[in-house]
Amino acid sequence: MHIKQQETERHTLSVTVDNEAGVLARIAGMFTARGYNIDSLTVADVTEDDSISRITIVTTGTPAVIEQVVAQLDRLVNVHRVIDLTERGNFVERELALVKVAGTGEHRIEALRLAEVYRARVVDATTGSFVFEVTGASEKIDKFIELMSEIGLIEVARTGVAAIVRGKEAV
Amino acid sequence: MTTEMSGADILIQALNDQGVEVVFGYPGGAVLPIYDALFNQQRIKHILVRQEGGAAHAAEGYARSTGKPGVVLVTSGPGATNAITGIADAMMDSIPMVVITGQVGTPLIGSDAFQECDTVGITRHVTKHNYLVKDPAKLGDIIHEAFHIATSGRPGPVVIDLPKDVQVATAPYRRTNVNALPHRGYKPQVKGDLAQIEEAVELLANAERPMIYTGGGIINSGPGASLILRELVRLTGAPVTSTLMGLGALPASSPHWLGMLGMHGTYEANMAMNKCDVMLCLGARFDDRVTGRLDAFSPESKKIHIDIDRASINKTVRVDLPIIGDVGRVMEDMVKLWKAKELRPRDLKPWWATIKTWQERNCLAYPEKLDSGEIVPQLAIRKLWEATHRQQPIITTEVGQHQMWAAQHFDFESPNKWLTSGGLGTMGYGLPAAIGAQLGNPKALVIDIAGEASIQMNIQEMGTATQYRLPVKIFILNNEYMGMVRQWQDLTYGSRYSESYSDSLPDFVKLAEAYGWKGIRIETPDQLEQGIADMLAHDGPVMVDCMVAKMANCFPMIPSGAAHTDMILDPAQVSGVMDDEAKALV
Ligand SMILES: Cc1ncc(C[n+]2csc(CCOP(=O)(O)OP(=O)(O)O)c2C)c(N)n1
Ligand SMILES: [Mg+2]
């Protein structure tokens, strides 16, 4: 017997929650308990009194699973609102990465040239290495890292995705 | 100015303000301040169980039979972990429950202190919500919110983990207004969308083959929901089936009643689900035990699903018309709309004629006698029903064949009389649940229909019944097997009875006597009626050891992963082995 796999989609969800102890464990734990995927998760409080946090989750699953993820998140007592940005459309998504690259001579020059194309900033430099800061959609960062790996990639730190709907309205 | 009280006193005061009458608990180091506060008051009755698991199931039985939340009080570490099965059970079956667990003092949390465990972490996925209280000033609000969350929306268990220093420290307490509770985001939707309800009513009125499928949500919605269901059934003329959890919402004597559906449901209920053109699902959740093979589940029907839990919608079965709201309220609106629009059902005679042909299969028939001379288990249940049904008894069960036979052959006429572990399927539920039900309904006849294996899982609670003079009855269908396991081994594993024999059983009659109960043994069919009469005549707890046919299996049955139409009606159809795909299904 073999276990069958189904077609999946990538969705970005925006979740507003009460900013209190344990809320992240509840959300992350719900994903593991129900066998859902988290591709990335970012969290920070976003109100002046620090009472509400905004969590951005990127998840993949079949359409039915995504619908369940949203409903299950909504069911948690500390969750105020869940918005499936991918479903809604018209939103911007950004991620920041720090990319460490080592090399000398031609490699160094090539790294700087590529960084310029990707509008990556140098935030640390030694004679043998650079740390670049690059922001953008996840695919752009993936691509940048892929190029750097041919040059001398040492390590990467990524923030995960933050996302917001375009236009003047708040969601 | 409000005077300051200790955390323990705040707890007792808040429980009083919530109208709590009974607490099921067990003391220990981390809850001693609370037990001392209990000692100084009379209003709350504390029931000392014999194991914390018993406390949680007793609270479930109390809640399910009274409609009020069950309350549990246990110590930290092992007290909390022992209660977890009952908490998980309440989560699966949507039982309102508030569990207070002691915790080591806040400075010790995280240090692997004596009897410390991460109760909030461990119970996170088996509770509707949980709290670790670090500030006594917040305790009052948290307790009130816990009751609100446990009882509103889709009910469920809520755990409050209370460190010992928070029980001792003082703070002011005021009775909280529910609208001022900490979690403003929690707002269950009670009223359904009227446009959708209108659509639902139209669909039903135009159905040629309507079918109503009810679940535990109707019981949770309160007795009013069961009454309005009767009205809805009368107006629409539709046949009705129910899940295990929803039995009693519609009286079994109703001409519209087709019996339970699902794995051990009736032929007519499952066939009607398969062939209907409009399905109205009321507070049920399309559980795998109910649907059978999903791609063959009711292929021709438009499905209307009414549920208070949005996450239950489209979880396993895609529905055409979801309505989120309290099932009782939505049914009320349906009835109102139906009447206002002066709707009439279509001619349902052909549909009922088809149903009649299924009913004529008489799928629940059983032999009255066996050549072996053994007692037929279904007959034992039926005799128990005959002797007791006029008293409207509360029936609890353990888990196994006896549970399914009870569901099939004991008829319920009203809600809150049938207490069984449906979602989690917890052996050991029945006895403590019966104790809780008896406490909530002191005058009622409460019977635990048990198996000889299950009853041993919480047998220690016999002592609790003795202590509080609770006249609960345990009726064991003793087949000397974990019958349901043996049945699956018959069906799937070529009758290789791996570890399913109940060896070294105690003498249940002597055991009963040792606990101060009356013990009765029924060994032959001719002793059945007298044995039951003796059980009922005794004014106190009774354990009946009813020896039944050892190898009987429970039918009808839809093997897991099969369609409703592939029902096994009698043992001769049993094949004995299954392929790996079938074996992989639970
Ligand atoms: C706590 C727990 N452990 C294991 C099971 C699996 N299980 C389901 S039914 C059953 C056998 C029950 O035997 P008995 O109580 O004698 O009931 P019978 O089926 O014979 O009527 C078992 C082991 C369970 N449901 N619950
Ligand atoms: Mg048995």
Coordinates of N, CA and C in Angstrom, one line a residue, chain B residues 404-508:
Chain B
M404 N -22.7 -0.3 21.3 CA -23.5 -0.3 20.1 C -24.8 -1.0 20.2
W405 N -24.8 -2.1 20.9 CA -26.1 -2.8 21.1 C -27.0 -1.9 21.9
A406 N -26.5 -1.2 22.9 CA -27.4 -0.3 23.7 C -27.9 0.8 22.8
A407 N -27.1 1.4 21.9 CA -27.5 2.4 21.0 C -28.6 1.9 20.0
Q408 N -28.5 0.6 19.6 CA -29.4 0.1 18.7 C -30.7 -0.4 19.3
H409 N -30.6 -0.9 20.6 CA -31.8 -1.6 21.1 C -32.4 -0.9 22.3
F410 N -31.8 0.1 22.9 CA -32.4 0.8 23.9 C -33.0 2.1 23.3
D411 N -34.3 2.3 23.4 CA -34.9 3.4 22.7 C -35.0 4.6 23.7
F412 N -34.7 5.8 23.2 CA -34.7 7.0 24.0 C -35.8 7.9 23.5
E413 N -36.5 8.5 24.4 CA -37.7 9.3 24.1 C -37.4 10.8 24.3
S414 N -36.3 11.1 25.0 CA -36.0 12.5 25.3 C -34.5 12.7 25.4
P415 N -34.0 14.0 25.3 CA -32.6 14.2 25.3 C -32.0 14.1 26.7
N416 N -30.7 14.2 26.8 CA -29.9 14.2 28.0 C -30.1 12.9 28.8
K417 N -30.6 11.8 28.2 CA -30.7 10.5 28.9 C -29.7 9.5 28.4
W418 N -28.9 9.9 27.4 CA -28.0 8.9 26.8 C -26.6 9.5 26.8
L419 N -25.7 8.9 27.7 CA -24.4 9.5 27.9 C -23.4 8.4 27.5
T420 N -22.7 8.8 26.4 CA -21.7 7.8 25.9 C -20.5 8.5 25.3
S421 N -19.4 7.9 25.3 CA -18.2 8.5 24.8 C -18.1 8.2 23.3
G422 N -18.5 9.2 22.5 CA -18.6 9.0 21.0 C -17.3 9.3 20.3
G423 N -16.8 10.5 20.4 CA -15.7 11.0 19.7 C -14.4 10.3 20.0
L424 N -14.1 10.3 21.3 CA -12.8 9.7 21.7 C -13.0 8.1 21.9
G425 N -14.2 7.7 22.2 CA -14.4 6.2 22.4 C -13.6 5.7 23.6
T426 N -13.9 6.3 24.8 CA -13.1 6.0 26.0 C -13.7 4.9 26.8
M427 N -13.0 3.8 26.8 CA -13.4 2.7 27.8 C -13.2 3.3 29.2
G428 N -14.1 3.0 30.1 CA -13.9 3.5 31.5 C -14.7 4.8 31.7
Y429 N -15.5 5.2 30.7 CA -16.3 6.5 30.8 C -17.5 6.2 31.6
G430 N -18.1 5.1 31.4 CA -19.5 4.9 31.8 C -19.8 4.9 33.3
L431 N -18.9 4.3 34.1 CA -19.2 4.3 35.6 C -19.1 5.7 36.2
P432 N -17.9 6.4 36.0 CA -17.9 7.8 36.5 C -19.0 8.7 35.9
A433 N -19.3 8.5 34.6 CA -20.3 9.4 34.0 C -21.7 9.1 34.7
A434 N -21.9 7.8 35.1 CA -23.2 7.5 35.8 C -23.2 8.2 37.2
I435 N -22.0 8.2 37.8 CA -22.0 8.9 39.1 C -22.3 10.3 39.0
G436 N -21.7 11.0 38.0 CA -21.9 12.4 37.8 C -23.4 12.6 37.4
A437 N -24.0 11.8 36.6 CA -25.4 11.9 36.2 C -26.3 11.7 37.4
Q438 N -26.0 10.8 38.3 CA -26.8 10.5 39.5 C -26.7 11.7 40.4
L439 N -25.6 12.4 40.5 CA -25.5 13.5 41.4 C -26.3 14.7 40.9
G440 N -26.3 14.8 39.5 CA -27.1 15.9 38.9 C -28.6 15.6 38.9
N441 N -28.9 14.3 39.0 CA -30.3 13.9 38.9 C -30.6 12.9 40.0
P442 N -30.7 13.3 41.2 CA -30.7 12.4 42.4 C -31.9 11.4 42.3
K443 N -33.0 11.8 41.7 CA -34.2 10.9 41.7 C -34.1 9.9 40.5
A444 N -33.3 10.1 39.5 CA -33.3 9.4 38.3 C -32.7 8.0 38.5
L445 N -33.2 7.0 37.7 CA -32.6 5.7 37.6 C -31.4 5.8 36.6
V446 N -30.2 5.5 37.1 CA -29.0 5.7 36.2 C -28.4 4.3 36.1
I447 N -28.2 3.9 34.8 CA -27.6 2.6 34.6 C -26.4 2.7 33.6
D448 N -25.3 2.1 34.0 CA -24.2 2.0 33.1 C -24.2 0.7 32.4
I449 N -24.5 0.7 31.1 CA -24.4 -0.6 30.4 C -22.9 -0.8 30.0
A450 N -22.3 -1.8 30.5 CA -20.9 -2.0 30.5 C -20.4 -3.3 29.8
G451 N -19.1 -3.3 29.5 CA -18.5 -4.5 29.1 C -17.5 -4.9 30.2
E452 N -17.2 -6.2 30.3 CA -16.4 -6.7 31.4 C -15.0 -6.1 31.3
A453 N -14.5 -5.8 30.1 CA -13.2 -5.2 30.0 C -13.2 -3.7 30.4
S454 N -14.1 -3.0 29.8 CA -14.2 -1.5 30.0 C -14.4 -1.2 31.5
I455 N -15.3 -1.9 32.1 CA -15.6 -1.6 33.5 C -14.4 -1.6 34.4
Q456 N -13.4 -2.4 34.0 CA -12.2 -2.5 34.9 C -11.3 -1.2 34.7
M457 N -11.6 -0.4 33.7 CA -10.8 0.8 33.5 C -11.0 1.9 34.6
N458 N -12.2 1.9 35.2 CA -12.4 2.9 36.2 C -13.2 2.3 37.4
I459 N -12.9 1.0 37.6 CA -13.7 0.3 38.6 C -13.6 0.9 40.0
Q460 N -12.5 1.6 40.2 CA -12.3 2.1 41.6 C -13.4 3.1 41.9
E461 N -14.1 3.7 40.9 CA -15.1 4.7 41.3 C -16.3 4.0 42.0
M462 N -16.4 2.7 42.0 CA -17.4 2.1 42.8 C -17.4 2.6 44.3
G463 N -16.2 2.9 44.7 CA -16.0 3.5 46.1 C -16.7 4.8 46.2
T464 N -16.6 5.6 45.2 CA -17.2 7.0 45.2 C -18.7 6.8 45.3
A465 N -19.3 5.9 44.6 CA -20.8 5.7 44.7 C -21.2 5.3 46.1
T466 N -20.4 4.4 46.6 CA -20.6 3.9 48.0 C -20.6 5.1 49.0
Q467 N -19.6 5.9 48.9 CA -19.4 7.0 49.8 C -20.5 8.0 49.8
Y468 N -21.0 8.3 48.6 CA -22.1 9.3 48.6 C -23.5 8.7 48.4
R469 N -23.6 7.4 48.7 CA -24.9 6.6 48.6 C -25.6 6.9 47.3
L470 N -24.9 6.7 46.2 CA -25.5 6.9 44.9 C -26.0 5.6 44.4
P471 N -27.3 5.4 44.1 CA -27.8 4.1 43.8 C -27.6 3.7 42.3
V472 N -26.4 4.0 41.7 CA -26.2 3.7 40.3 C -26.2 2.2 40.1
K473 N -26.6 1.8 38.9 CA -26.6 0.4 38.5 C -25.6 0.2 37.4
I474 N -24.8 -0.9 37.5 CA -23.9 -1.3 36.4 C -24.4 -2.6 35.9
F475 N -24.7 -2.6 34.6 CA -25.2 -3.8 33.9 C -24.1 -4.3 33.0
I476 N -23.3 -5.3 33.4 CA -22.2 -5.7 32.5 C -22.7 -6.8 31.6
L477 N -22.5 -6.6 30.3 CA -22.7 -7.6 29.3 C -21.4 -8.4 29.2
N478 N -21.3 -9.4 30.0 CA -20.0 -10.1 30.1 C -19.8 -11.2 29.1
N479 N -19.0 -10.9 28.0 CA -18.8 -11.9 27.0 C -17.4 -12.5 27.1
E480 N -16.7 -12.1 28.1 CA -15.3 -12.6 28.4 C -14.3 -12.2 27.2
Y481 N -14.7 -11.3 26.4 CA -13.9 -10.8 25.4 C -13.9 -9.3 25.3
M482 N -12.9 -8.7 24.8 CA -13.0 -7.3 24.3 C -13.7 -7.5 23.0
G483 N -15.0 -7.6 23.1 CA -15.8 -8.1 22.0 C -15.6 -7.3 20.7
M484 N -15.5 -6.0 20.8 CA -15.4 -5.2 19.6 C -14.0 -5.4 19.0
V485 N -13.0 -5.6 19.8 CA -11.7 -5.9 19.2 C -11.8 -7.3 18.5
R486 N -12.4 -8.3 19.2 CA -12.5 -9.6 18.7 C -13.3 -9.6 17.4
Q487 N -14.3 -8.7 17.3 CA -15.1 -8.6 16.1 C -14.3 -8.2 14.9
W488 N -13.5 -7.2 15.1 CA -12.6 -6.7 14.1 C -11.6 -7.7 13.6
Q489 N -11.1 -8.5 14.6 CA -10.2 -9.6 14.3 C -10.9 -10.7 13.5
D490 N -12.2 -10.9 13.8 CA -13.0 -11.8 13.0 C -13.1 -11.3 11.5
L491 N -13.3 -10.0 11.4 CA -13.6 -9.4 10.1 C -12.4 -9.2 9.3
T492 N -11.3 -8.9 9.9 CA -10.1 -8.4 9.2 C -8.9 -9.3 9.3
Y493 N -8.8 -10.0 10.4 CA -7.5 -10.7 10.7 C -7.7 -12.2 10.8
G494 N -8.6 -12.8 10.0 CA -8.7 -14.2 10.0 C -9.0 -14.8 11.4
S495 N -9.7 -14.1 12.3 CA -10.1 -14.6 13.6 C -8.8 -15.0 14.5
R496 N -7.7 -14.3 14.2 CA -6.6 -14.4 15.2 C -6.8 -13.5 16.3
Y497 N -7.2 -14.1 17.5 CA -7.6 -13.3 18.6 C -6.4 -12.8 19.5
S498 N -5.7 -11.9 18.9 CA -4.5 -11.4 19.6 C -4.9 -10.6 20.8
E499 N -4.7 -11.1 22.0 CA -4.8 -10.3 23.2 C -6.2 -9.7 23.4
S500 N -7.2 -10.3 22.9 CA -8.6 -9.8 23.1 C -9.4 -10.6 24.0
Y501 N -8.8 -11.6 24.6 CA -9.6 -12.4 25.6 C -9.5 -11.8 27.0
S502 N -10.6 -11.6 27.7 CA -10.6 -11.0 29.0 C -10.2 -12.1 30.0
D503 N -9.0 -12.3 30.2 CA -8.5 -13.4 31.1 C -8.6 -12.9 32.6
S504 N -8.6 -13.8 33.5 CA -8.4 -13.5 34.9 C -9.4 -12.4 35.4
L505 N -10.6 -12.6 35.0 CA -11.7 -11.6 35.4 C -11.9 -11.8 36.9
P506 N -12.2 -10.7 37.6 CA -12.6 -10.8 39.0 C -14.0 -11.4 39.1
D507 N -14.3 -11.9 40.3 CA -15.7 -12.3 40.5 C -16.5 -11.0 40.8
F508 N -17.2 -10.6 39.8 CA -17.9 -9.2 39.9 C -18.9 -9.2 41.1

